[in-house]
XYZ file of N, CA and C in Angstrom:
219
model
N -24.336 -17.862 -52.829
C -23.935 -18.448 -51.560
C -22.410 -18.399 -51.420
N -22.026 -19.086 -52.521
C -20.436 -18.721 -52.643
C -19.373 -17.508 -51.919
N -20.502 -16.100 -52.610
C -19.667 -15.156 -52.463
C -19.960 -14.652 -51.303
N -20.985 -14.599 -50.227
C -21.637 -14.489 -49.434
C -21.176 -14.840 -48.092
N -20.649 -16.457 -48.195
C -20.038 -17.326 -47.143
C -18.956 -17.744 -47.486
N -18.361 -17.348 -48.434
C -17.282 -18.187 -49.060
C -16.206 -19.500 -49.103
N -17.309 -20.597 -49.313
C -17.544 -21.541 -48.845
C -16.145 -22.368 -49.701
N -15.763 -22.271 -50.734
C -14.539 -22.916 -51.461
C -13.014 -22.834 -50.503
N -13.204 -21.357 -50.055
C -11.531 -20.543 -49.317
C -12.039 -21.237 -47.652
N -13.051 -21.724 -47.063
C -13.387 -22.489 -46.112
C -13.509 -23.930 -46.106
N -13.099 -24.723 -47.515
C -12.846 -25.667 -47.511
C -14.479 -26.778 -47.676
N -15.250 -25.892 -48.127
C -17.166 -26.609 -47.647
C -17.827 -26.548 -48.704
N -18.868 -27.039 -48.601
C -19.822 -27.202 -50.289
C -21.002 -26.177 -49.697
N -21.984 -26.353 -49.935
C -23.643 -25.684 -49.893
C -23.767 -27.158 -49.609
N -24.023 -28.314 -49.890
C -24.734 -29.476 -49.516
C -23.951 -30.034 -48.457
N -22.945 -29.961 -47.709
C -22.070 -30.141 -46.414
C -22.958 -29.450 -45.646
N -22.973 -27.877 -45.860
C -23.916 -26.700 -44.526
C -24.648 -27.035 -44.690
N -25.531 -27.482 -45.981
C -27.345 -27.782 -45.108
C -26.876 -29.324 -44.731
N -26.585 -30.054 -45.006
C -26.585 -31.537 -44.249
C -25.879 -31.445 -42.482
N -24.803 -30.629 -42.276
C -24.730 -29.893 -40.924
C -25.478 -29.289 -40.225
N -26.244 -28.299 -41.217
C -27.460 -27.741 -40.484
C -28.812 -28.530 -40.446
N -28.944 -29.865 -40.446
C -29.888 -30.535 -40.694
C -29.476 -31.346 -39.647
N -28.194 -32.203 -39.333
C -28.112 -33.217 -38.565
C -27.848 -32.381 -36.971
N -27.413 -30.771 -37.278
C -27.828 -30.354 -35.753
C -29.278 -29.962 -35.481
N -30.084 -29.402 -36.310
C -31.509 -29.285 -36.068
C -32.107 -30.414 -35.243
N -31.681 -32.208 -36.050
C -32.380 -32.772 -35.798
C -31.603 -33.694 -34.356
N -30.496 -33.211 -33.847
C -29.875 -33.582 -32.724
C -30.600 -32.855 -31.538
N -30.705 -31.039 -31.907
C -31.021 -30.463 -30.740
C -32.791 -31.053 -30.464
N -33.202 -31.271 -31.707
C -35.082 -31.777 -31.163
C -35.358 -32.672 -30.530
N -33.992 -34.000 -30.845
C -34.220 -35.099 -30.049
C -33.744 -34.706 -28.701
N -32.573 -34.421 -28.020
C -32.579 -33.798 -26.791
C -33.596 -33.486 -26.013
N -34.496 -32.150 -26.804
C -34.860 -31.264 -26.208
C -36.277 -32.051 -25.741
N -36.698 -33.326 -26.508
C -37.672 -34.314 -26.339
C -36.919 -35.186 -25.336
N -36.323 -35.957 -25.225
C -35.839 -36.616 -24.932
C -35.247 -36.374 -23.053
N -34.570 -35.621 -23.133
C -34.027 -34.818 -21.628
C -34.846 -34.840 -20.523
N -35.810 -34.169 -20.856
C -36.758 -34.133 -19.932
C -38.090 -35.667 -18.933
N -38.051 -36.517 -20.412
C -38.253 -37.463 -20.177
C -37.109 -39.014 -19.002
N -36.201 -38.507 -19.345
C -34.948 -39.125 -18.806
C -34.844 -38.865 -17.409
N -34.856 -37.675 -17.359
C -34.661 -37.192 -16.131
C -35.748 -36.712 -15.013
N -37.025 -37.214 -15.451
C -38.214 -37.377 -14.665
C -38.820 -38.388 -14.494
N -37.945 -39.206 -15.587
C -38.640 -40.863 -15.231
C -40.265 -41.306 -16.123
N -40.012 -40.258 -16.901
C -41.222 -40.090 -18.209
C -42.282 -39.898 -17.776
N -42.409 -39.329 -16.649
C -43.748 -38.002 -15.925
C -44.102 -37.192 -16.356
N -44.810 -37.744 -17.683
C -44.716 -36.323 -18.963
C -46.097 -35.423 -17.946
N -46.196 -34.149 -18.025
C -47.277 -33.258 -17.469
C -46.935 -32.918 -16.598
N -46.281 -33.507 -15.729
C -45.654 -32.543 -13.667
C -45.492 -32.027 -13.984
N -45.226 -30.876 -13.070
C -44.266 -28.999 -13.103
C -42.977 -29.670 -13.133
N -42.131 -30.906 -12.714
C -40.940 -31.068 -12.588
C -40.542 -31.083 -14.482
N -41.733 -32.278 -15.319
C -41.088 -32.240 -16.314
C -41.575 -30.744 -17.353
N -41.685 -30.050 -16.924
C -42.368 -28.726 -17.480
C -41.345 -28.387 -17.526
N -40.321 -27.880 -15.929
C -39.207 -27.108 -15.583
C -38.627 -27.437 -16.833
N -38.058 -28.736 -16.575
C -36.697 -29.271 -17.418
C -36.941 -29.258 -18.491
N -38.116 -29.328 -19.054
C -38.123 -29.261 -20.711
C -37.850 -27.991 -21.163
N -37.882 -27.240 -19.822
C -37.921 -25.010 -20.235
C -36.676 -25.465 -20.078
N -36.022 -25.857 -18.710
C -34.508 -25.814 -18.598
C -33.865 -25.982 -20.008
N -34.331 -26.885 -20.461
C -33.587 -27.796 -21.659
C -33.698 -27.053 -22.549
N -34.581 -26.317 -22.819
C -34.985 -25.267 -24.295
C -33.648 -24.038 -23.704
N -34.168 -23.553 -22.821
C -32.758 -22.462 -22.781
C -31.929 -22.605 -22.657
N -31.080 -23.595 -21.848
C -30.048 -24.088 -21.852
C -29.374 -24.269 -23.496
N -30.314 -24.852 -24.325
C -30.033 -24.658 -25.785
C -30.398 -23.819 -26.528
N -30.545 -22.730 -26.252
C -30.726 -21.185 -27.035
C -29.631 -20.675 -26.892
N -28.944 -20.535 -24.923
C -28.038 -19.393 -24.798
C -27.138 -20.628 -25.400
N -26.603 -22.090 -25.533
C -25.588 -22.611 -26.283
C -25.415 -22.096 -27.982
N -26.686 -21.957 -28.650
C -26.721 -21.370 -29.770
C -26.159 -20.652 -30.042
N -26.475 -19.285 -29.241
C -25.895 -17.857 -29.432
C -24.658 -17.918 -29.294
N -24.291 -18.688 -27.716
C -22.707 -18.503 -27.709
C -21.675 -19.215 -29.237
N -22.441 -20.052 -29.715
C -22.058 -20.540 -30.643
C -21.582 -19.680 -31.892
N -22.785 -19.138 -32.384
C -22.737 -18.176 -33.274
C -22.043 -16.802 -33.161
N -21.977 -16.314 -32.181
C -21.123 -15.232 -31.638
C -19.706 -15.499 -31.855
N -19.342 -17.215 -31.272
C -18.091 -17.418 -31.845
C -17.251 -17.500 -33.411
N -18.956 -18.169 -33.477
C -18.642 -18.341 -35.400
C -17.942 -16.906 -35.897
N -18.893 -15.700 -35.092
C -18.085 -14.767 -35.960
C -17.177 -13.972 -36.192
N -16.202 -14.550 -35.663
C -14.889 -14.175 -35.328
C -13.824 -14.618 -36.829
């Protein structure tokens, strides 16, 4: 992992990235639950909360990518 990501000359452990990659996993699920309910007034099943829960899923995919695209700079 070390030599791979080189995580020492970046200042990071292996147990920092997965605990980062764990507390965003479990940020984007609550959202992506959560959003749709908020903003329909918890009408779980309409087409309205259908939309927004799709809205909400892509809206956080293309944020992903742009994310990672930046990372790799």
């Amino acid at each position: 992992m070390e030599k791979l990501f080189r995580l020492k000359e970046n200042g990071t452990t292996v147990r920092t990235e997965i605990l980062a990659g764990l507390t965003t996993f479990m940020t984007m699920a609550y959202i992506i639950a959560l959003n749709p309910n908020l903003l329909t007034n918890f009408d779980v099943g309409s087409s309205l909360w259908n939309a927004v829960f799709m809205s909400t899923c892509i809206a956080s995919a293309i944020a992903m990518f742009c994310m990672a695209l930046t990372a790799l700079r």
